[in-house]
Short mmCIF file of C-alpha atoms in Angstrom, two decimals:
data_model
loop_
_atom_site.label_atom_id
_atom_site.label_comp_id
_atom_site.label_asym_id
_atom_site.label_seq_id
_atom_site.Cartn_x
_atom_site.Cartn_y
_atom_site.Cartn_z
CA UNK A 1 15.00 -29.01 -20.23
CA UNK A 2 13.09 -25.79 -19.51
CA UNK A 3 15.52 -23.52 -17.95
CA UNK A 4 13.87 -21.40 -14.50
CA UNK A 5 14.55 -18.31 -12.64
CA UNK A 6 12.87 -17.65 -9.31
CA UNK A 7 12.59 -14.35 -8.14
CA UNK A 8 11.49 -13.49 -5.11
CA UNK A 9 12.49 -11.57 -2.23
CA UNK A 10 11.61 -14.38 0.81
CA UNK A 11 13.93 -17.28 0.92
CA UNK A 12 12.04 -19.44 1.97
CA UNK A 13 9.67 -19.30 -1.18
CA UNK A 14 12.33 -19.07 -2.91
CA UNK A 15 13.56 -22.62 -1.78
CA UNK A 16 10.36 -23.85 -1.94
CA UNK A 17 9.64 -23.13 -5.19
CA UNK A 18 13.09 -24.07 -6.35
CA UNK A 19 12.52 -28.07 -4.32
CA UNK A 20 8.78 -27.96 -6.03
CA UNK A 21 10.14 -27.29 -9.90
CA UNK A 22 13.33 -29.44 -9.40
CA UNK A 23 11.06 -32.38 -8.42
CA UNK A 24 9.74 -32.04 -12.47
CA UNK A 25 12.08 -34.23 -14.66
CA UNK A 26 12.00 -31.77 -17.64
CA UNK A 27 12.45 -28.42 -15.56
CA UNK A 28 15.95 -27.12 -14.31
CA UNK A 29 16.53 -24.13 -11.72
CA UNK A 30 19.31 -22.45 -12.88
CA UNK A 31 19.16 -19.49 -10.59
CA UNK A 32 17.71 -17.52 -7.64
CA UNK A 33 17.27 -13.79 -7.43
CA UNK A 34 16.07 -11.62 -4.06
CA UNK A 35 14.59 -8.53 -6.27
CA UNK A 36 13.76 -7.30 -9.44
CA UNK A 37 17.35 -6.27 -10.29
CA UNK A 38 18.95 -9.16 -9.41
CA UNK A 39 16.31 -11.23 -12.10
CA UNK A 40 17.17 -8.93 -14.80
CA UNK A 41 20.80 -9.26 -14.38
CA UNK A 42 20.48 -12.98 -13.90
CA UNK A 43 18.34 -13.37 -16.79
CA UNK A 44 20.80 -11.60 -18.96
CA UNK A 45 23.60 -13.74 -17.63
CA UNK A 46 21.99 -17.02 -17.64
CA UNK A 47 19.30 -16.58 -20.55
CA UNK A 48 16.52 -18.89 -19.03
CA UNK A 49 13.33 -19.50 -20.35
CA UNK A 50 11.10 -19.10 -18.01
CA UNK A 51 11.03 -16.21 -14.71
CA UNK A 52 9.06 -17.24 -11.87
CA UNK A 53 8.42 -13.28 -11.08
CA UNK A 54 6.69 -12.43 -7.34
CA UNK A 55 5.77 -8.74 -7.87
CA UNK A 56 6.62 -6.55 -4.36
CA UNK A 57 10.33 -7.07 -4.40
CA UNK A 58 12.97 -4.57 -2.68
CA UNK A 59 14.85 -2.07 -5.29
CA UNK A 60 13.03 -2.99 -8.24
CA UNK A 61 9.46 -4.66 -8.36
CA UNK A 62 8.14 -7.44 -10.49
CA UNK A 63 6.44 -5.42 -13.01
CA UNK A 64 9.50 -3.21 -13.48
CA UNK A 65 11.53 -6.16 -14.11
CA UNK A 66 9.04 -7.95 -16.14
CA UNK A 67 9.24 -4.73 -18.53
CA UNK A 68 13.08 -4.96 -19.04
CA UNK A 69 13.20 -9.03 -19.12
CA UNK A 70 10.02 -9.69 -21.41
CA UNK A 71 11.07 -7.65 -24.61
CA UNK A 72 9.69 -7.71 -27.99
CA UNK A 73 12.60 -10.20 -28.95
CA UNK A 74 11.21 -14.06 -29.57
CA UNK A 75 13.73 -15.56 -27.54
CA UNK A 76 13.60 -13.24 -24.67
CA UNK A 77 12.29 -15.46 -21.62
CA UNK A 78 8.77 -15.87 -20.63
CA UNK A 79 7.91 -14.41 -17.19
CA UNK A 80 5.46 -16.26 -14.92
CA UNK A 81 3.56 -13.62 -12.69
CA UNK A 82 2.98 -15.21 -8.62
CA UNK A 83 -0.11 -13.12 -7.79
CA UNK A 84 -3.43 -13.10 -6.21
CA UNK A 85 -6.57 -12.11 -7.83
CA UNK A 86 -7.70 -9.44 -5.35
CA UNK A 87 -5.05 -7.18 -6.57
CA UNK A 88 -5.72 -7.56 -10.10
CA UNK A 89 -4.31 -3.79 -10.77
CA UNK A 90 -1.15 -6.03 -10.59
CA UNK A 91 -2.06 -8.47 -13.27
CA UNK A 92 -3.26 -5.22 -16.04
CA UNK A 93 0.35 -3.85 -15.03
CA UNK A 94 1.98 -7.04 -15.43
CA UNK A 95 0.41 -7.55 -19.04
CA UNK A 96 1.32 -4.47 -20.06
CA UNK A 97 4.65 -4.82 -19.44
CA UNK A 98 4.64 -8.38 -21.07
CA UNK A 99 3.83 -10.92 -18.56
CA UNK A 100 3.09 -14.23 -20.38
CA UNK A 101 1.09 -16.25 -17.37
CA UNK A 102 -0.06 -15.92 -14.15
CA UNK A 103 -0.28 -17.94 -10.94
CA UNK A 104 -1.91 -17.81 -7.65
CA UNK A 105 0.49 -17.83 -4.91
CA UNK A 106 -1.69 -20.77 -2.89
CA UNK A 107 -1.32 -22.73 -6.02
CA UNK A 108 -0.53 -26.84 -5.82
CA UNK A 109 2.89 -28.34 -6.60
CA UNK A 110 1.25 -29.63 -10.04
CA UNK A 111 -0.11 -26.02 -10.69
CA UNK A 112 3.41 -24.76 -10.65
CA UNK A 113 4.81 -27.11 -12.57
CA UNK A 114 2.00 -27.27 -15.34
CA UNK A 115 2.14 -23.37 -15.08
CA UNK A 116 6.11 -23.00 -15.75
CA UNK A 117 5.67 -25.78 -18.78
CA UNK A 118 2.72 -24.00 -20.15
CA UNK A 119 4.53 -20.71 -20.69
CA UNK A 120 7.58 -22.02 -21.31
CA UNK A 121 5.75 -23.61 -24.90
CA UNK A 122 3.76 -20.71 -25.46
CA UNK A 123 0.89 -22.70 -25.61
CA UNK A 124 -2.22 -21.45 -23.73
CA UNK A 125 -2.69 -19.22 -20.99
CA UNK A 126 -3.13 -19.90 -17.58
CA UNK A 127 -6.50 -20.78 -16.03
CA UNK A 128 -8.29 -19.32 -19.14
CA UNK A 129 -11.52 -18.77 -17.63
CA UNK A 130 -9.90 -16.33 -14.60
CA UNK A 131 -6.96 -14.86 -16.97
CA UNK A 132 -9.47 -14.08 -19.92
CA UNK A 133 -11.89 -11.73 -17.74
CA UNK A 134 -8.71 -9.89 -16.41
CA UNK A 135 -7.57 -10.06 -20.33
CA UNK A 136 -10.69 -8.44 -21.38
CA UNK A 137 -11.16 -5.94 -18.60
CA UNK A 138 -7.44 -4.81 -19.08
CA UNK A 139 -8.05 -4.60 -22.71
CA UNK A 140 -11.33 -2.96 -22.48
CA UNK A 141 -9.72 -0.28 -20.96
CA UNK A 142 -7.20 0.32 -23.46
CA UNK A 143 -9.75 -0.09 -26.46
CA UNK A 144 -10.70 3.84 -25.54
CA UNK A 145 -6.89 4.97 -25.41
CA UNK A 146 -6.54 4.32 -29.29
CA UNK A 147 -8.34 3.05 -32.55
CA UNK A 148 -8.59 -0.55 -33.71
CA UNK A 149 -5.59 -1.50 -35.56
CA UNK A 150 -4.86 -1.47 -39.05
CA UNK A 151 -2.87 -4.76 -38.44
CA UNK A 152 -6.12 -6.63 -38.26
CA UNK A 153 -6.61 -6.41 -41.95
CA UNK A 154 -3.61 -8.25 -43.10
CA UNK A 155 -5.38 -11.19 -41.26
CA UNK A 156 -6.47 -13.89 -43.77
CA UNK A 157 -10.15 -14.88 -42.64
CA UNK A 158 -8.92 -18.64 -41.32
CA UNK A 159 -6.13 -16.48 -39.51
CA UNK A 160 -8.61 -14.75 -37.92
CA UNK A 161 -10.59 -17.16 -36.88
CA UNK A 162 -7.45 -19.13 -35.39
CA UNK A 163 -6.80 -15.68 -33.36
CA UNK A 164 -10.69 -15.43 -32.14
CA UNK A 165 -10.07 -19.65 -30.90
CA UNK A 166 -6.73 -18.24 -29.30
CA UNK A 167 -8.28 -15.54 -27.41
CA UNK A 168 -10.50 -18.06 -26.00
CA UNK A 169 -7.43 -19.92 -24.53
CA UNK A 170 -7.68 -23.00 -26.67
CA UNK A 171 -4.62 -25.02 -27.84
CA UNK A 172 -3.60 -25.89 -31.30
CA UNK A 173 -4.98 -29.53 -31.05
CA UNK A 174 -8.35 -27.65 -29.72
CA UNK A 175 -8.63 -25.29 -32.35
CA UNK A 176 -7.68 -28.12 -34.78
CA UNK A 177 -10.48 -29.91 -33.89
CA UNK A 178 -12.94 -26.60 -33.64
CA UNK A 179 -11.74 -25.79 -37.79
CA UNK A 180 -11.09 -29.13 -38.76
CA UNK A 181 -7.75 -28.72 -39.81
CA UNK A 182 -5.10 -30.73 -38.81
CA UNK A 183 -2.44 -29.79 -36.02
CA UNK A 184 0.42 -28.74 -38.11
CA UNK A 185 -1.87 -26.30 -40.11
CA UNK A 186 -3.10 -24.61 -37.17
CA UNK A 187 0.66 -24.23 -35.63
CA UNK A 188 1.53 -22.57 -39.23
CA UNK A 189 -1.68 -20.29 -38.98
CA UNK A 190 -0.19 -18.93 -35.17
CA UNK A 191 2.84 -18.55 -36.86
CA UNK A 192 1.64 -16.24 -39.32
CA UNK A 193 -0.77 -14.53 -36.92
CA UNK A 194 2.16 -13.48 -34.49
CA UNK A 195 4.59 -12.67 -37.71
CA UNK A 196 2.08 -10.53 -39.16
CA UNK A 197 1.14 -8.67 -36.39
CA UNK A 198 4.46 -8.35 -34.59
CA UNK A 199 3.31 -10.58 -31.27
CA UNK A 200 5.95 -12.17 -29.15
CA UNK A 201 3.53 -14.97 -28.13
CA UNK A 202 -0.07 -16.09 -27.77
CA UNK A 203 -0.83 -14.07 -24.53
CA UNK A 204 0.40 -10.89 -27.09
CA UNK A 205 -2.25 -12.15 -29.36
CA UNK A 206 -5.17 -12.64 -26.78
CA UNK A 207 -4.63 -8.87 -25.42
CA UNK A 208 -4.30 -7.53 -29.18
CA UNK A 209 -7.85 -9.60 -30.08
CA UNK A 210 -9.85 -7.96 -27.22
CA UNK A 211 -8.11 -4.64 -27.46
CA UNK A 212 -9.25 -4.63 -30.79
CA UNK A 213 -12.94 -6.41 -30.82
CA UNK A 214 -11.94 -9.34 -32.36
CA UNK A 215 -12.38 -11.93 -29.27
CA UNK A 216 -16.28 -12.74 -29.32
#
């Protein structure tokens, strides 16, 4: 069961949300919060896996939260952003502080649900084609704030080509079938990808490949 948190400060998206996931066999609400402190003190009691995170919330906001929830540690939970794209300030902020997916708040039941199990496996991001321009914007930006990374050249040359398919949001069976390989061998390559270069998760690794002109 993937375990959800829903924060949000309206009730009645809260609710909705809540009757939307709990509808999915394989997902579980396990707790409601009205603000950003309430999430982070939920998520620290409850240890869910996945944070359904609006972003203007009373006391503390959704990117503040999403800073102290999604921390460097691998079993931290994944927070899913509710945004729109017109305020896409929000969505640099939000990966920056460690966001792992975003969703547009006039998204379908199915989006949701697809949404909260895509994060929750760590698999792709969301909508590639709208969350890779804000990706590469948000990265482009921070390219001129500091040097490519040494990191890059501990990268095997089949590891970096698994972390140029990643940045283009494709899955393991996807990049399987772009390199041949079989599945298994690309979900050891990730593995070594986000060991070596000290990534919580693949939306870590498409940010670090554009920051660092590795995305084509």
């Amino acid at each position: 069961m993937i375990r959800v948190v829903i924060a949000d400060d309206q009730v009645m998206i809260r609710d909705g949300l809540a009757t939307l996931l709990a509808s999915a066999p394989d997902i579980e609400v396990v707790g409601q919060a009205g603000d950003g402190l309430e999430a982070v003190e939920l998520c620290a009691e409850l240890g869910p896996d996945v944070v359904v995170m609006d972003i203007r919330m009373p006391r503390l906001d959704g990117l503040a939260a999403t800073a102290r929830i999604a921390t460097d540690d691998k079993e931290s939970p994944k927070v899913l952003v509710l945004t729109t794209f017109d305020l896409d300030e929000y969505v640099y902020e939000a990966l920056g502080a460690g966001a792992s997916g975003f969703l547009l708040k006039d998204a379908s039941a199915g989006d949701l649900i697809n949404a909260v199990r895509v994060v929750a496996s760590g698999e792709a991001l969301l909508a590639p084609s709208i969350t890779r321009r804000l990706i590469s914007d948000f990265a482009r930006r921070r390219r001129h704030e500091r040097p490519r990374s040494d990191l890059v050249d501990v990268l095997t040359p089949r590891e970096l080509d698994v972390l140029r398919l990643i940045a283009r949001g494709l899955s393991n069976a996807e990049i399987a079938g772009e390199l041949f390989l079989s599945e298994q061998t690309v979900k050891t390559h990730v593995g070594h990808v986000l060991s070596k270069l000290g990534l919580r998760d693949r939306t870590q690794a498409v940010v670090f490949s554009y920051e660092n002109g590795i995305a084509g």
